[in-house]
Each structure stands twice: as C-alpha cells, then as structure tokens.
PDB file of C-alpha atoms in Angstrom:
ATOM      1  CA  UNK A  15    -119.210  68.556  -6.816  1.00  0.00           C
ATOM      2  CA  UNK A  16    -122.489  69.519  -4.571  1.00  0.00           C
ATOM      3  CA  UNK A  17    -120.817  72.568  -3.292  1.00  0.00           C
ATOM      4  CA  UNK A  18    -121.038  75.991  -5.612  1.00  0.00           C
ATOM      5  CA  UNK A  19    -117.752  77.214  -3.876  1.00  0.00           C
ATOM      6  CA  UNK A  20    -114.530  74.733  -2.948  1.00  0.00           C
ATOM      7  CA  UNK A  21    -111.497  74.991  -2.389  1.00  0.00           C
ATOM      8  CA  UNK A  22    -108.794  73.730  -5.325  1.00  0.00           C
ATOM      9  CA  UNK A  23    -105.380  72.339  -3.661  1.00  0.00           C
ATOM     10  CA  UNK A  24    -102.628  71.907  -5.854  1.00  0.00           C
ATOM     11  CA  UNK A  25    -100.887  68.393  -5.542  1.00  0.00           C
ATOM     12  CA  UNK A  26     -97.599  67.201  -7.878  1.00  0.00           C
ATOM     13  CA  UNK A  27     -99.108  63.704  -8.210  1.00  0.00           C
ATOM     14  CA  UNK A  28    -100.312  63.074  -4.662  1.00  0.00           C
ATOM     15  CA  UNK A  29    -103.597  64.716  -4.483  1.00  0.00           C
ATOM     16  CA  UNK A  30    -105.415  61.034  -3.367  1.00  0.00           C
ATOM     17  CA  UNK A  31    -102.886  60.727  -1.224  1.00  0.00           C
ATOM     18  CA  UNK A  32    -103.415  63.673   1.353  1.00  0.00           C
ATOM     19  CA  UNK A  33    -106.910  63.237   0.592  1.00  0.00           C
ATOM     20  CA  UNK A  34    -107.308  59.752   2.032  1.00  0.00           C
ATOM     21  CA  UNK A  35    -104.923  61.356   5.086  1.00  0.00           C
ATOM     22  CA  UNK A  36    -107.104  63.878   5.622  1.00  0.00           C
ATOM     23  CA  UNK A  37    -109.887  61.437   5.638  1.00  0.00           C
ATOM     24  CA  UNK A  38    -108.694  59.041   8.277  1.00  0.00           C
ATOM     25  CA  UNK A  39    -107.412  61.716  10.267  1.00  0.00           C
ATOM     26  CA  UNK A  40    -110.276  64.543  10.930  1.00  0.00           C
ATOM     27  CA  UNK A  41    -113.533  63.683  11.649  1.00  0.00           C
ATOM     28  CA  UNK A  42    -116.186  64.692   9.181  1.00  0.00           C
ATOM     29  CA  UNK A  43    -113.730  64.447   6.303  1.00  0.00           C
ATOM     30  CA  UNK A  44    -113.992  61.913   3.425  1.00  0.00           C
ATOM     31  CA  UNK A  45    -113.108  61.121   0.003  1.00  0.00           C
ATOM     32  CA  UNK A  46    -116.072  61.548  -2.571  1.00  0.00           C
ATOM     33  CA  UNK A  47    -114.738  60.987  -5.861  1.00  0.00           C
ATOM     34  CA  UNK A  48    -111.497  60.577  -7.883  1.00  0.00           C
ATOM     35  CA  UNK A  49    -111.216  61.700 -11.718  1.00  0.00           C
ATOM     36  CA  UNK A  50    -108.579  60.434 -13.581  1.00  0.00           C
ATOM     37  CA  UNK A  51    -107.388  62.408 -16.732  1.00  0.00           C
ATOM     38  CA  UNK A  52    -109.260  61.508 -19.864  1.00  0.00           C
ATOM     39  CA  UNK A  53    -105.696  62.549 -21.663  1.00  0.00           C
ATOM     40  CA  UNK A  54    -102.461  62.973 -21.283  1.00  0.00           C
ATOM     41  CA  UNK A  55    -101.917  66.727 -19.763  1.00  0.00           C
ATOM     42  CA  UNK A  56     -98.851  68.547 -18.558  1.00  0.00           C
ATOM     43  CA  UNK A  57     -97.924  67.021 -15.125  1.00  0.00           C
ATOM     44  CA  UNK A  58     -99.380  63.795 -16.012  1.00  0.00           C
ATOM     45  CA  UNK A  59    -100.681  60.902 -18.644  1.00  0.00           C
ATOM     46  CA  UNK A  60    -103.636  59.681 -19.563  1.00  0.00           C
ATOM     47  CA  UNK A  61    -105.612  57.564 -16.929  1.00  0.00           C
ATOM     48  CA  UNK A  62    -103.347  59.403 -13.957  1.00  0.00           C
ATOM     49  CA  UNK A  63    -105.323  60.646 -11.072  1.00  0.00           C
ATOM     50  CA  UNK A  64    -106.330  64.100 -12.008  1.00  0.00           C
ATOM     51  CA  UNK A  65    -108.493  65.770  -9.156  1.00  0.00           C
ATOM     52  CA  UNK A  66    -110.056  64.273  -6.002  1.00  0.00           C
ATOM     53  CA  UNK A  67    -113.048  65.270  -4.587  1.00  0.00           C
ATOM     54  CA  UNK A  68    -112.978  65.320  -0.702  1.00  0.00           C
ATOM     55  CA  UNK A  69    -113.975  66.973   2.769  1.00  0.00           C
ATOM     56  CA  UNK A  70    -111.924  68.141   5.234  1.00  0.00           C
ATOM     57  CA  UNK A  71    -113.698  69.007   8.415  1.00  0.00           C
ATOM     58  CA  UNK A  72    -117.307  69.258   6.328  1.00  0.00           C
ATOM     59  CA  UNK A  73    -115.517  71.680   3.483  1.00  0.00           C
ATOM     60  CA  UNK A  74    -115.576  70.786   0.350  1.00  0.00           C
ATOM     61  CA  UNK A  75    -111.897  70.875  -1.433  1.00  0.00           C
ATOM     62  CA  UNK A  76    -110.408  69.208  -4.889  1.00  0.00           C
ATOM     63  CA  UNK A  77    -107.445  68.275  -5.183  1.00  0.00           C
ATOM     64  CA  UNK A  78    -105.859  68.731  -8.454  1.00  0.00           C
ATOM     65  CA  UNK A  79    -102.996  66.895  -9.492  1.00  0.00           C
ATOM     66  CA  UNK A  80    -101.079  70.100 -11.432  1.00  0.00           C
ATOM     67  CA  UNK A  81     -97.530  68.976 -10.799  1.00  0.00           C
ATOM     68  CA  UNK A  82     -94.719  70.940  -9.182  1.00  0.00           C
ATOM     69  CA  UNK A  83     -95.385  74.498 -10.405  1.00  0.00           C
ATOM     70  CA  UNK A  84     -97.738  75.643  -8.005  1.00  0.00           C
ATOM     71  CA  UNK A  85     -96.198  75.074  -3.984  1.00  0.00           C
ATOM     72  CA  UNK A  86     -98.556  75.206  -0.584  1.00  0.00           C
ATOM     73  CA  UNK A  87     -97.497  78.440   1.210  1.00  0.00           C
ATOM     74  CA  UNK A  88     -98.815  79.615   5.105  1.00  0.00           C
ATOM     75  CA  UNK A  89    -100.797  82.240   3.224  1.00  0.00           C
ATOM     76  CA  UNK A  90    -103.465  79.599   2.982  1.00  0.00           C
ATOM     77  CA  UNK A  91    -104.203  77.575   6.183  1.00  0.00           C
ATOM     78  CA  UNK A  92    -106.715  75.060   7.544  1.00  0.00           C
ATOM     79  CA  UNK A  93    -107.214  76.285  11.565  1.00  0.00           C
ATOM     80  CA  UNK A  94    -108.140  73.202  13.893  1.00  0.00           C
ATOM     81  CA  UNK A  95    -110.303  74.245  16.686  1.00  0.00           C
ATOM     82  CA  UNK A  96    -109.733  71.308  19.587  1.00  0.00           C
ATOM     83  CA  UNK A  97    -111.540  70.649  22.827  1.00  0.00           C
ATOM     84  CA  UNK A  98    -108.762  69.478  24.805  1.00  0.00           C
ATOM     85  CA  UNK A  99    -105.224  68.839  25.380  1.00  0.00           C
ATOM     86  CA  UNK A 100    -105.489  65.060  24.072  1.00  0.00           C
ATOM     87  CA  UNK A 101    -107.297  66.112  20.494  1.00  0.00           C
ATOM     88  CA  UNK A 102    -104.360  68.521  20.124  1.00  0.00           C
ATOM     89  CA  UNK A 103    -102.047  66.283  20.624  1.00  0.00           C
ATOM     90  CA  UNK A 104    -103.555  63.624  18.231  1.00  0.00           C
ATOM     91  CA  UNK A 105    -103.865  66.187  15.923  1.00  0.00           C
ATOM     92  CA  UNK A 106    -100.269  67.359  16.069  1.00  0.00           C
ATOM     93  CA  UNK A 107     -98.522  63.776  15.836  1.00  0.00           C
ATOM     94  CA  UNK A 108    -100.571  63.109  13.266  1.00  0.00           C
ATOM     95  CA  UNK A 109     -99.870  65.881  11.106  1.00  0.00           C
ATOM     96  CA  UNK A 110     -96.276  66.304  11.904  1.00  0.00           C
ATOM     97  CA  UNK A 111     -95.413  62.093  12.560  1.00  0.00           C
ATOM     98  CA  UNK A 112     -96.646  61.657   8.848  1.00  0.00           C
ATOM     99  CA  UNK A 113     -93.854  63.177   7.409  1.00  0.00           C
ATOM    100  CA  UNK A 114     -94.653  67.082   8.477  1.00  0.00           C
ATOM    101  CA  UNK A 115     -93.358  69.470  10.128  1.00  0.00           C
ATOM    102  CA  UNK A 116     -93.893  71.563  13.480  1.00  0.00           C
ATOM    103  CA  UNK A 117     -93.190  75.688  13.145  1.00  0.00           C
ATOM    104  CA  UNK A 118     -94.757  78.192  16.110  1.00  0.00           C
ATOM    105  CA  UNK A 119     -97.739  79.171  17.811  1.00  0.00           C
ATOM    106  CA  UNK A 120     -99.890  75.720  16.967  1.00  0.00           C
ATOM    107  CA  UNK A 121     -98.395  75.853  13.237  1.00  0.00           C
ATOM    108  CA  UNK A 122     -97.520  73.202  11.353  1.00  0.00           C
ATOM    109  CA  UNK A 123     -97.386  71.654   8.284  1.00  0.00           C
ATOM    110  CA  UNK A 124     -98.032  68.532   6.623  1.00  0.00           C
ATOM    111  CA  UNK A 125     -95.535  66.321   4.013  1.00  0.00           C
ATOM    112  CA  UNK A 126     -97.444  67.718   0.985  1.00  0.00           C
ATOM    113  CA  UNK A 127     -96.785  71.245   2.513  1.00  0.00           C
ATOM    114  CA  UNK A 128    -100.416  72.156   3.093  1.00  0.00           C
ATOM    115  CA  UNK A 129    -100.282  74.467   6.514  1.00  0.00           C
ATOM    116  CA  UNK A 130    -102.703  73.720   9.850  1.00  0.00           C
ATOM    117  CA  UNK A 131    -103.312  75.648  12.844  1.00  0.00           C
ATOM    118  CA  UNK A 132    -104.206  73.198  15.627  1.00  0.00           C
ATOM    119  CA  UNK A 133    -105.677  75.715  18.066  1.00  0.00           C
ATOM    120  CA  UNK A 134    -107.323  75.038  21.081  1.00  0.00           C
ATOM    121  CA  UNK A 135    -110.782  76.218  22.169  1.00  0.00           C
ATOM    122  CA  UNK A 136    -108.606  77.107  25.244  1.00  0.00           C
ATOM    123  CA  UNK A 137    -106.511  79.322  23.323  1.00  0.00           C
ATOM    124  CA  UNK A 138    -108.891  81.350  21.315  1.00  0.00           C
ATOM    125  CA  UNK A 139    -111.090  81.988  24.749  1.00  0.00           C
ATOM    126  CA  UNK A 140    -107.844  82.984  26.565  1.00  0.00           C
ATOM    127  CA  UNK A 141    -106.604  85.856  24.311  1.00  0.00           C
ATOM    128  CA  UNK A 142    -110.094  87.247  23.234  1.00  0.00           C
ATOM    129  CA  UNK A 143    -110.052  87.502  27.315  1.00  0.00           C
ATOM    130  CA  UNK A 144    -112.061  90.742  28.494  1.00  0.00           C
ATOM    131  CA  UNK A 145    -109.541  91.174  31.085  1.00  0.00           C
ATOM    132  CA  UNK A 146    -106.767  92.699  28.930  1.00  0.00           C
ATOM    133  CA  UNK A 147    -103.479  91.754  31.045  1.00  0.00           C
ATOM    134  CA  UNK A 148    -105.213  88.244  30.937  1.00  0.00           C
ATOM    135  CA  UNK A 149    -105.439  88.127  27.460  1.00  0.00           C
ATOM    136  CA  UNK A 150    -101.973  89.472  27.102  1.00  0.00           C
ATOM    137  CA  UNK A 151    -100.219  86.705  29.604  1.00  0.00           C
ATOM    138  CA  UNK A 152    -101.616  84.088  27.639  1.00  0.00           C
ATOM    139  CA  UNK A 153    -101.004  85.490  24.067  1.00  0.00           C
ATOM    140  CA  UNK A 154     -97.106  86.009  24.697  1.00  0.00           C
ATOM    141  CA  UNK A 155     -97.310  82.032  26.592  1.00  0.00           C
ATOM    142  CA  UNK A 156     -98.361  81.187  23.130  1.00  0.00           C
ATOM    143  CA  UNK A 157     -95.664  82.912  21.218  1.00  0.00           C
ATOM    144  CA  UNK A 158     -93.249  80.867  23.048  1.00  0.00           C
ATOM    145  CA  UNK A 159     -95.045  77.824  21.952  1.00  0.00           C
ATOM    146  CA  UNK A 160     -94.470  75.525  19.057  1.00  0.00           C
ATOM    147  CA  UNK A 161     -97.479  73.444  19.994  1.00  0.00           C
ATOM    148  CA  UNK A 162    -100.069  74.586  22.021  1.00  0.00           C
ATOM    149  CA  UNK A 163    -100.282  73.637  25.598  1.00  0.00           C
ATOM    150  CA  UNK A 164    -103.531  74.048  26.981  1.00  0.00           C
ATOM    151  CA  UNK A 165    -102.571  74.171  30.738  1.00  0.00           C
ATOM    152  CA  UNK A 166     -99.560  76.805  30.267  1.00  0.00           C
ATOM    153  CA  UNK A 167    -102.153  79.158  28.403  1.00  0.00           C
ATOM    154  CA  UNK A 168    -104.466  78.795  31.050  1.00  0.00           C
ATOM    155  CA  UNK A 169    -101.815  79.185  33.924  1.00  0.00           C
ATOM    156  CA  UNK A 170    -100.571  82.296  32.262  1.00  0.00           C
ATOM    157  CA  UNK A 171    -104.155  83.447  31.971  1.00  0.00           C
ATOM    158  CA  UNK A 172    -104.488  83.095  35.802  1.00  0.00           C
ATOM    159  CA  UNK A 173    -101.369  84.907  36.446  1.00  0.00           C
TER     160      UNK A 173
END
C-alpha cells in the first residue's frame, strides 16, 4: 500500500472479484496486489484470498475478505461524475447488468452490495443553478428519476 489513507471494503469471499470489476469497468482503476492468508482465519483457510489491493477511479481501497458479518450499506457510496448521457448509461448497465441493482436519483448498487451514484456533470451544474426556480425544476426532475437523464434535467432547467 503507497497510500497512508484507503479505504477497507468488506467482501464474504469475493473481494478479487469486484476488484477485477471495478477494474475493467472505470477508467483509472486497477488491481495492484492480492494477499492470500498466511493461516487459516475466521471467514476463511489458509492460502484463501485475504485482501486485494486496488483503485477505483485513482483511490486507493482493500478489499478484505472478512466473511458475512460486516454488509455494504448506502451510508458509504462511490459518486460517478459523467460527461454525458452515453458514459451514464455505460456506467449504469454495467453496474446494474452485472448482477446489481437500480434504486433512485442515479443510485444503484452493485451484486456485492457496494452503493454508486452515477451523476452527471449535467446534474450537479443544474441544481447548484444560481437561478433558484432553475435549480429547483431540475432537482424535483431528478427525484422522479431512477437513472439520470441528462436531457430531462436540462429541459426542466429551461422551464
């Protein structure tokens, strides 16, 4: 580990798994290194795949292969920003087509329940609008949204 602060994700066995997923599917994400357990431990034997060192999006994460105590919850979310309508699209199939799962307002969440927020650039511009009815057109556009659509948001910015 290069980085003095990372972030630990708890995996039941799958750790290499999502981190190999996460590798092919953002850019600037790759697997470093994978430690396997120099002894038998609670959720696993000797020789399993412990932790995984990766990079999701140029941030530094392990996985750690803990078992099924410890579950992914929306309290702890990686937030995509995307240029345009196609990257959030990509994004979103490939998330939820792997096995996820779609929930509201560019939420969703992947088969080993980690939780993303594929957000458009569009988005984030459109309800930090100065105009304040602007920004209010396009915020309650999202809420109706499971995932984002870049032209709606800006329509309902226009008015």
């Amino acid at each position: 580990m290069v980085s003095k602060n990372t972030i630990c994700l708890w995996f039941d066995g799958t750790a290499l798994d999502a981190a190999q997923f996460y590798a092919a599917t953002f850019p600037d994400s790759a697997v470093q290194a994978v430690h396997r357990a120099p002894g038998d431990y609670p959720a696993g034997k000797e020789g399993d795949v412990l932790t995984v060192e990766f990079t999701v999006m140029g941030i530094a994460c392990l996985g750690l292969n803990g078992g099924p105590a410890c579950q992914h919850s929306e309290a702890f979310s990686f937030q995509v920003a995307t240029d345009d309508q196609a990257e959030t699209d990509r994004l979103w199939q490939a998330i939820v087509g792997n096995g996820g799962a779609e929930s509201a307002c560019g939420w969703c969440r992947d088969k080993w329940g980690l939780s993303w927020q594929i957000t458009p650039r569009a988005l984030t511009e459109a309800i930090s609008d100065p105009d304040p009815a602007a920004a209010k057109r396009a915020f309650e556009a999202m809420m109706q949204m499971v995932k984002i659509d870049i032209a709606a948001i800006e329509a309902a910015r226009r008015g």
